[in-house]
Amino acid sequence: MEHHRFQMAEELTRRVAQGGPARVIQLSLPAGRVLDKHRVDAHLLAFVLRGRVVFEAFEPGGGPLTLGPAEMIAVGPGVPHRVESLEDAVLALVLVPPGVGEK
């Protein structure tokens, strides 16, 4: 068992934990920070722990959503997306490679 703590710091991306093929990453974004359109080659679960962000996935039905604490979004592998922080924000990102757990 491992114990990890999420914390607000200046802009920060850090790996918090890895369990098998899954990775958990903390993303801290100061208010007004934009992560331009990008993609990851993994299933992405983005949990907002603190603050508010606008998350936009560039796929059908993926228009911009404003997310706050205790909200999450799931995006498939390779789907382009963009994030903008409306307030100082902390997110927990869970990345799982394609094929893991799929039947």
Short mmCIF file of N, CA, C and O in Angstrom, two decimals:
data_model
loop_
_atom_site.label_atom_id
_atom_site.label_comp_id
_atom_site.label_asym_id
_atom_site.label_seq_id
_atom_site.Cartn_x
_atom_site.Cartn_y
_atom_site.Cartn_z
N MET A 1 0.85 -1.18 0.00
CA MET A 1 0.00 0.00 0.00
C MET A 1 0.89 1.23 0.00
O MET A 1 1.90 1.27 0.68
N GLU A 2 0.49 2.23 -0.77
CA GLU A 2 1.19 3.51 -0.82
C GLU A 2 0.23 4.62 -0.46
O GLU A 2 -0.95 4.54 -0.77
N HIS A 3 0.74 5.65 0.17
CA HIS A 3 -0.08 6.81 0.54
C HIS A 3 0.48 8.03 -0.20
O HIS A 3 1.68 8.26 -0.20
N HIS A 4 -0.40 8.80 -0.84
CA HIS A 4 0.02 9.98 -1.58
C HIS A 4 -0.92 11.13 -1.26
O HIS A 4 -2.09 10.92 -0.99
N ARG A 5 -0.40 12.35 -1.34
CA ARG A 5 -1.20 13.54 -1.06
C ARG A 5 -1.12 14.49 -2.25
O ARG A 5 -0.05 14.74 -2.78
N PHE A 6 -2.28 15.04 -2.66
CA PHE A 6 -2.32 16.05 -3.70
C PHE A 6 -2.19 17.40 -3.01
O PHE A 6 -2.72 17.60 -1.93
N GLN A 7 -1.50 18.34 -3.64
CA GLN A 7 -1.32 19.64 -3.03
C GLN A 7 -1.29 20.72 -4.11
O GLN A 7 -0.89 20.45 -5.23
N MET A 8 -1.71 21.92 -3.74
CA MET A 8 -1.64 23.04 -4.68
C MET A 8 -0.25 23.62 -4.58
O MET A 8 0.27 23.85 -3.50
N ALA A 9 0.35 23.82 -5.69
CA ALA A 9 1.66 24.46 -5.76
C ALA A 9 1.62 25.35 -7.00
O ALA A 9 0.59 25.43 -7.67
N GLU A 10 2.73 25.98 -7.30
CA GLU A 10 2.76 26.69 -8.57
C GLU A 10 2.56 25.66 -9.65
O GLU A 10 2.56 24.47 -9.39
N GLU A 11 2.41 26.11 -10.87
CA GLU A 11 2.13 25.19 -11.97
C GLU A 11 3.01 23.94 -11.84
O GLU A 11 4.22 24.03 -11.71
N LEU A 12 2.36 22.80 -11.84
CA LEU A 12 3.06 21.57 -11.52
C LEU A 12 2.39 20.39 -12.20
O LEU A 12 1.17 20.29 -12.21
N THR A 13 3.19 19.55 -12.77
CA THR A 13 2.72 18.26 -13.22
C THR A 13 3.66 17.25 -12.60
O THR A 13 4.87 17.34 -12.76
N ARG A 14 3.11 16.31 -11.87
CA ARG A 14 3.98 15.30 -11.28
C ARG A 14 3.26 13.98 -11.17
O ARG A 14 2.04 13.93 -10.95
N ARG A 15 4.02 12.91 -11.35
CA ARG A 15 3.45 11.58 -11.20
C ARG A 15 3.25 11.34 -9.71
O ARG A 15 4.16 11.53 -8.91
N VAL A 16 2.06 10.93 -9.36
CA VAL A 16 1.74 10.67 -7.96
C VAL A 16 1.94 9.19 -7.66
O VAL A 16 2.49 8.83 -6.64
N ALA A 17 1.47 8.33 -8.57
CA ALA A 17 1.55 6.90 -8.32
C ALA A 17 1.46 6.14 -9.63
O ALA A 17 1.00 6.67 -10.65
N GLN A 18 1.89 4.90 -9.58
CA GLN A 18 1.72 4.00 -10.71
C GLN A 18 1.31 2.65 -10.14
O GLN A 18 1.92 2.15 -9.21
N GLY A 19 0.23 2.10 -10.70
CA GLY A 19 -0.25 0.78 -10.29
C GLY A 19 -0.40 -0.07 -11.54
O GLY A 19 -1.31 0.16 -12.32
N GLY A 20 0.52 -1.00 -11.75
CA GLY A 20 0.50 -1.76 -12.99
C GLY A 20 0.68 -0.80 -14.15
O GLY A 20 1.51 0.11 -14.09
N PRO A 21 -0.13 -0.92 -15.17
CA PRO A 21 0.02 -0.04 -16.33
C PRO A 21 -0.62 1.34 -16.15
O PRO A 21 -0.37 2.25 -16.93
N ALA A 22 -1.44 1.53 -15.12
CA ALA A 22 -2.12 2.81 -14.90
C ALA A 22 -1.19 3.80 -14.19
O ALA A 22 -0.40 3.41 -13.33
N ARG A 23 -1.31 5.07 -14.57
CA ARG A 23 -0.54 6.13 -13.92
C ARG A 23 -1.50 7.18 -13.38
O ARG A 23 -2.51 7.47 -14.00
N VAL A 24 -1.17 7.75 -12.23
CA VAL A 24 -1.93 8.86 -11.65
C VAL A 24 -1.00 10.07 -11.63
O VAL A 24 0.12 9.99 -11.11
N ILE A 25 -1.48 11.16 -12.21
CA ILE A 25 -0.67 12.37 -12.32
C ILE A 25 -1.44 13.52 -11.69
O ILE A 25 -2.65 13.66 -11.90
N GLN A 26 -0.73 14.34 -10.91
CA GLN A 26 -1.32 15.57 -10.38
C GLN A 26 -1.02 16.69 -11.36
O GLN A 26 0.12 16.85 -11.79
N LEU A 27 -2.04 17.45 -11.71
CA LEU A 27 -1.87 18.62 -12.57
C LEU A 27 -2.40 19.82 -11.80
O LEU A 27 -3.59 19.89 -11.49
N SER A 28 -1.51 20.75 -11.46
CA SER A 28 -1.90 22.00 -10.79
C SER A 28 -1.80 23.12 -11.80
O SER A 28 -0.77 23.27 -12.46
N LEU A 29 -2.87 23.87 -11.95
CA LEU A 29 -2.91 24.96 -12.93
C LEU A 29 -3.33 26.25 -12.25
O LEU A 29 -4.38 26.31 -11.61
N PRO A 30 -2.54 27.31 -12.39
CA PRO A 30 -2.97 28.60 -11.87
C PRO A 30 -4.13 29.15 -12.70
O PRO A 30 -4.30 28.77 -13.86
N ALA A 31 -4.91 30.03 -12.13
CA ALA A 31 -6.04 30.64 -12.83
C ALA A 31 -5.57 31.24 -14.15
O ALA A 31 -4.52 31.87 -14.22
N GLY A 32 -6.35 30.99 -15.21
CA GLY A 32 -6.05 31.56 -16.51
C GLY A 32 -5.12 30.74 -17.38
O GLY A 32 -4.93 31.05 -18.55
N ARG A 33 -4.57 29.66 -16.85
CA ARG A 33 -3.64 28.81 -17.64
C ARG A 33 -4.44 28.01 -18.65
O ARG A 33 -5.49 27.47 -18.34
N VAL A 34 -3.92 27.91 -19.88
CA VAL A 34 -4.56 27.13 -20.94
C VAL A 34 -3.60 26.05 -21.40
O VAL A 34 -2.44 26.33 -21.68
N LEU A 35 -4.08 24.83 -21.45
CA LEU A 35 -3.35 23.75 -22.09
C LEU A 35 -3.99 23.58 -23.46
O LEU A 35 -5.11 23.08 -23.57
N ASP A 36 -3.32 24.06 -24.48
CA ASP A 36 -3.87 24.02 -25.83
C ASP A 36 -4.18 22.60 -26.27
O ASP A 36 -3.73 21.62 -25.65
N LYS A 37 -4.90 22.51 -27.35
CA LYS A 37 -5.34 21.23 -27.91
C LYS A 37 -4.16 20.25 -28.00
O LYS A 37 -3.12 20.57 -28.56
N HIS A 38 -4.35 19.09 -27.37
CA HIS A 38 -3.33 18.04 -27.37
C HIS A 38 -4.04 16.70 -27.22
O HIS A 38 -5.25 16.63 -27.06
N ARG A 39 -3.29 15.62 -27.25
CA ARG A 39 -3.88 14.28 -27.09
C ARG A 39 -2.91 13.40 -26.33
O ARG A 39 -1.71 13.68 -26.27
N VAL A 40 -3.45 12.36 -25.72
CA VAL A 40 -2.63 11.33 -25.06
C VAL A 40 -3.05 9.98 -25.62
O VAL A 40 -4.19 9.78 -26.00
N ASP A 41 -2.09 9.08 -25.68
CA ASP A 41 -2.36 7.74 -26.21
C ASP A 41 -2.77 6.79 -25.10
O ASP A 41 -2.17 5.72 -24.92
N ALA A 42 -3.76 7.19 -24.32
CA ALA A 42 -4.26 6.39 -23.20
C ALA A 42 -5.69 6.84 -22.91
O ALA A 42 -6.10 7.92 -23.31
N HIS A 43 -6.44 5.98 -22.22
CA HIS A 43 -7.73 6.41 -21.68
C HIS A 43 -7.41 7.43 -20.60
O HIS A 43 -6.52 7.21 -19.78
N LEU A 44 -8.13 8.54 -20.60
CA LEU A 44 -7.88 9.60 -19.63
C LEU A 44 -9.12 9.83 -18.78
O LEU A 44 -10.21 10.04 -19.30
N LEU A 45 -8.94 9.76 -17.47
CA LEU A 45 -9.97 10.16 -16.52
C LEU A 45 -9.40 11.38 -15.80
O LEU A 45 -8.32 11.30 -15.20
N ALA A 46 -10.09 12.51 -15.89
CA ALA A 46 -9.62 13.74 -15.27
C ALA A 46 -10.60 14.12 -14.16
O ALA A 46 -11.76 14.42 -14.43
N PHE A 47 -10.13 14.08 -12.91
CA PHE A 47 -10.93 14.40 -11.73
C PHE A 47 -10.52 15.78 -11.23
O PHE A 47 -9.34 16.02 -10.98
N VAL A 48 -11.48 16.69 -11.08
CA VAL A 48 -11.19 18.01 -10.52
C VAL A 48 -11.26 17.89 -9.00
O VAL A 48 -12.29 17.52 -8.44
N LEU A 49 -10.15 18.18 -8.36
CA LEU A 49 -10.08 18.12 -6.89
C LEU A 49 -10.31 19.48 -6.27
O LEU A 49 -10.83 19.60 -5.16
N ARG A 50 -9.91 20.53 -7.02
CA ARG A 50 -10.00 21.89 -6.48
C ARG A 50 -10.10 22.86 -7.65
O ARG A 50 -9.49 22.65 -8.70
N GLY A 51 -10.86 23.93 -7.48
CA GLY A 51 -10.97 24.95 -8.51
C GLY A 51 -11.99 24.60 -9.59
O GLY A 51 -12.78 23.66 -9.44
N ARG A 52 -11.96 25.36 -10.68
CA ARG A 52 -12.86 25.12 -11.81
C ARG A 52 -12.05 25.20 -13.09
O ARG A 52 -11.18 26.06 -13.22
N VAL A 53 -12.38 24.33 -14.04
CA VAL A 53 -11.73 24.30 -15.34
C VAL A 53 -12.78 24.15 -16.43
O VAL A 53 -13.88 23.66 -16.19
N VAL A 54 -12.41 24.59 -17.63
CA VAL A 54 -13.21 24.31 -18.82
C VAL A 54 -12.45 23.23 -19.57
O VAL A 54 -11.27 23.39 -19.88
N PHE A 55 -13.12 22.12 -19.82
CA PHE A 55 -12.52 20.98 -20.51
C PHE A 55 -13.28 20.79 -21.81
O PHE A 55 -14.51 20.71 -21.81
N GLU A 56 -12.55 20.75 -22.92
CA GLU A 56 -13.18 20.57 -24.22
C GLU A 56 -12.53 19.39 -24.93
O GLU A 56 -11.32 19.37 -25.12
N ALA A 57 -13.36 18.41 -25.31
CA ALA A 57 -12.88 17.27 -26.10
C ALA A 57 -13.35 17.48 -27.53
O ALA A 57 -14.51 17.82 -27.76
N PHE A 58 -12.45 17.30 -28.48
CA PHE A 58 -12.77 17.53 -29.89
C PHE A 58 -13.23 16.23 -30.53
O PHE A 58 -12.49 15.56 -31.24
N GLU A 59 -14.45 15.85 -30.18
CA GLU A 59 -15.11 14.66 -30.71
C GLU A 59 -16.61 14.95 -30.67
O GLU A 59 -17.04 15.87 -29.98
N PRO A 60 -17.43 14.17 -31.38
CA PRO A 60 -18.87 14.41 -31.33
C PRO A 60 -19.39 14.41 -29.88
O PRO A 60 -19.05 13.51 -29.10
N GLY A 61 -20.14 15.42 -29.53
CA GLY A 61 -20.69 15.53 -28.18
C GLY A 61 -19.68 16.01 -27.16
O GLY A 61 -19.95 16.01 -25.97
N GLY A 62 -18.51 16.44 -27.59
CA GLY A 62 -17.44 16.80 -26.65
C GLY A 62 -17.24 18.28 -26.47
O GLY A 62 -16.14 18.71 -26.20
N GLY A 63 -18.28 19.07 -26.62
CA GLY A 63 -18.16 20.52 -26.48
C GLY A 63 -17.61 20.92 -25.13
O GLY A 63 -17.43 20.10 -24.24
N PRO A 64 -17.33 22.20 -24.93
CA PRO A 64 -16.74 22.65 -23.67
C PRO A 64 -17.67 22.42 -22.48
O PRO A 64 -18.87 22.67 -22.56
N LEU A 65 -17.09 21.92 -21.40
CA LEU A 65 -17.81 21.70 -20.14
C LEU A 65 -17.05 22.39 -19.02
O LEU A 65 -15.82 22.28 -18.96
N THR A 66 -17.78 23.08 -18.16
CA THR A 66 -17.15 23.65 -16.97
C THR A 66 -17.28 22.62 -15.85
O THR A 66 -18.37 22.17 -15.55
N LEU A 67 -16.13 22.26 -15.29
CA LEU A 67 -16.08 21.25 -14.23
C LEU A 67 -15.54 21.87 -12.95
O LEU A 67 -14.62 22.69 -12.99
N GLY A 68 -16.11 21.45 -11.83
CA GLY A 68 -15.65 21.90 -10.52
C GLY A 68 -15.30 20.72 -9.65
O GLY A 68 -15.30 19.57 -10.11
N PRO A 69 -15.03 20.97 -8.38
CA PRO A 69 -14.63 19.91 -7.47
C PRO A 69 -15.63 18.76 -7.46
O PRO A 69 -16.84 18.96 -7.54
N ALA A 70 -15.11 17.56 -7.41
CA ALA A 70 -15.88 16.31 -7.36
C ALA A 70 -16.50 15.96 -8.71
O ALA A 70 -17.34 15.09 -8.78
N GLU A 71 -16.08 16.64 -9.79
CA GLU A 71 -16.55 16.28 -11.11
C GLU A 71 -15.39 15.70 -11.91
O GLU A 71 -14.23 15.99 -11.64
N MET A 72 -15.74 14.87 -12.91
CA MET A 72 -14.71 14.25 -13.73
C MET A 72 -15.18 14.13 -15.16
O MET A 72 -16.36 14.29 -15.45
N ILE A 73 -14.22 13.87 -16.04
CA ILE A 73 -14.52 13.63 -17.44
C ILE A 73 -13.65 12.46 -17.90
O ILE A 73 -12.55 12.28 -17.40
N ALA A 74 -14.18 11.68 -18.82
CA ALA A 74 -13.44 10.55 -19.40
C ALA A 74 -13.27 10.80 -20.89
O ALA A 74 -14.22 11.19 -21.56
N VAL A 75 -12.06 10.58 -21.39
CA VAL A 75 -11.74 10.81 -22.79
C VAL A 75 -10.99 9.59 -23.30
O VAL A 75 -10.10 9.07 -22.62
N GLY A 76 -11.35 9.13 -24.48
CA GLY A 76 -10.70 7.96 -25.07
C GLY A 76 -9.30 8.26 -25.58
O GLY A 76 -8.91 9.41 -25.76
N PRO A 77 -8.54 7.21 -25.84
CA PRO A 77 -7.17 7.36 -26.33
C PRO A 77 -7.14 8.14 -27.65
O PRO A 77 -7.95 7.91 -28.54
N GLY A 78 -6.20 9.08 -27.74
CA GLY A 78 -6.00 9.82 -28.97
C GLY A 78 -7.00 10.93 -29.24
O GLY A 78 -6.88 11.62 -30.25
N VAL A 79 -7.98 11.14 -28.37
CA VAL A 79 -8.97 12.20 -28.60
C VAL A 79 -8.35 13.55 -28.23
O VAL A 79 -7.93 13.75 -27.08
N PRO A 80 -8.30 14.48 -29.17
CA PRO A 80 -7.75 15.80 -28.85
C PRO A 80 -8.63 16.50 -27.82
O PRO A 80 -9.86 16.40 -27.87
N HIS A 81 -7.99 17.21 -26.90
CA HIS A 81 -8.72 17.94 -25.88
C HIS A 81 -7.92 19.16 -25.45
O HIS A 81 -6.73 19.28 -25.73
N ARG A 82 -8.61 20.05 -24.74
CA ARG A 82 -8.05 21.33 -24.30
C ARG A 82 -8.56 21.60 -22.90
O ARG A 82 -9.70 21.26 -22.58
N VAL A 83 -7.74 22.25 -22.07
CA VAL A 83 -8.13 22.57 -20.70
C VAL A 83 -7.78 24.03 -20.40
O VAL A 83 -6.69 24.48 -20.75
N GLU A 84 -8.70 24.73 -19.75
CA GLU A 84 -8.45 26.10 -19.32
C GLU A 84 -8.87 26.22 -17.87
O GLU A 84 -10.00 25.86 -17.52
N SER A 85 -7.99 26.73 -17.02
CA SER A 85 -8.35 26.88 -15.60
C SER A 85 -9.01 28.25 -15.38
O SER A 85 -8.47 29.28 -15.78
N LEU A 86 -10.18 28.22 -14.77
CA LEU A 86 -10.89 29.46 -14.45
C LEU A 86 -10.45 29.99 -13.09
O LEU A 86 -10.59 31.18 -12.81
N GLU A 87 -9.96 29.09 -12.25
CA GLU A 87 -9.45 29.41 -10.91
C GLU A 87 -8.21 28.55 -10.71
O GLU A 87 -7.97 27.62 -11.47
N ASP A 88 -7.44 28.82 -9.65
CA ASP A 88 -6.37 27.89 -9.32
C ASP A 88 -7.00 26.51 -9.19
O ASP A 88 -8.02 26.37 -8.51
N ALA A 89 -6.43 25.53 -9.86
CA ALA A 89 -7.08 24.22 -9.92
C ALA A 89 -6.06 23.10 -9.70
O ALA A 89 -4.88 23.23 -10.04
N VAL A 90 -6.56 22.01 -9.13
CA VAL A 90 -5.78 20.78 -8.99
C VAL A 90 -6.62 19.66 -9.57
O VAL A 90 -7.79 19.49 -9.21
N LEU A 91 -6.03 18.90 -10.50
CA LEU A 91 -6.70 17.76 -11.11
C LEU A 91 -5.89 16.49 -10.86
O LEU A 91 -4.65 16.54 -10.79
N ALA A 92 -6.59 15.40 -10.73
CA ALA A 92 -5.95 14.08 -10.71
C ALA A 92 -6.25 13.45 -12.06
O ALA A 92 -7.41 13.32 -12.45
N LEU A 93 -5.20 13.10 -12.78
CA LEU A 93 -5.34 12.47 -14.09
C LEU A 93 -4.98 11.00 -13.95
O LEU A 93 -3.91 10.67 -13.46
N VAL A 94 -5.87 10.13 -14.39
CA VAL A 94 -5.60 8.69 -14.41
C VAL A 94 -5.46 8.30 -15.87
O VAL A 94 -6.38 8.52 -16.66
N LEU A 95 -4.31 7.74 -16.22
CA LEU A 95 -4.02 7.32 -17.60
C LEU A 95 -3.89 5.81 -17.64
O LEU A 95 -3.08 5.23 -16.91
N VAL A 96 -4.69 5.20 -18.50
CA VAL A 96 -4.66 3.74 -18.65
C VAL A 96 -4.46 3.42 -20.13
O VAL A 96 -5.24 3.88 -20.96
N PRO A 97 -3.41 2.64 -20.45
CA PRO A 97 -3.15 2.33 -21.86
C PRO A 97 -4.32 1.60 -22.51
O PRO A 97 -5.06 0.87 -21.84
N PRO A 98 -4.49 1.79 -23.84
CA PRO A 98 -5.55 1.07 -24.54
C PRO A 98 -5.38 -0.43 -24.38
O PRO A 98 -4.27 -0.93 -24.30
N GLY A 99 -6.50 -1.13 -24.31
CA GLY A 99 -6.47 -2.58 -24.21
C GLY A 99 -6.46 -3.13 -22.80
O GLY A 99 -6.82 -4.27 -22.57
N VAL A 100 -6.05 -2.32 -21.82
CA VAL A 100 -6.01 -2.79 -20.44
C VAL A 100 -7.43 -2.89 -19.91
O VAL A 100 -8.19 -1.93 -19.94
N GLY A 101 -7.82 -4.05 -19.47
CA GLY A 101 -9.15 -4.27 -18.91
C GLY A 101 -10.26 -4.39 -19.93
O GLY A 101 -11.41 -4.57 -19.58
N GLU A 102 -9.93 -4.28 -21.23
CA GLU A 102 -10.95 -4.41 -22.27
C GLU A 102 -11.07 -5.86 -22.68
O GLU A 102 -10.12 -6.61 -22.66
N LYS A 103 -12.29 -6.25 -23.04
CA LYS A 103 -12.51 -7.63 -23.49
C LYS A 103 -12.97 -7.66 -24.91
O LYS A 103 -13.52 -6.79 -25.43
#
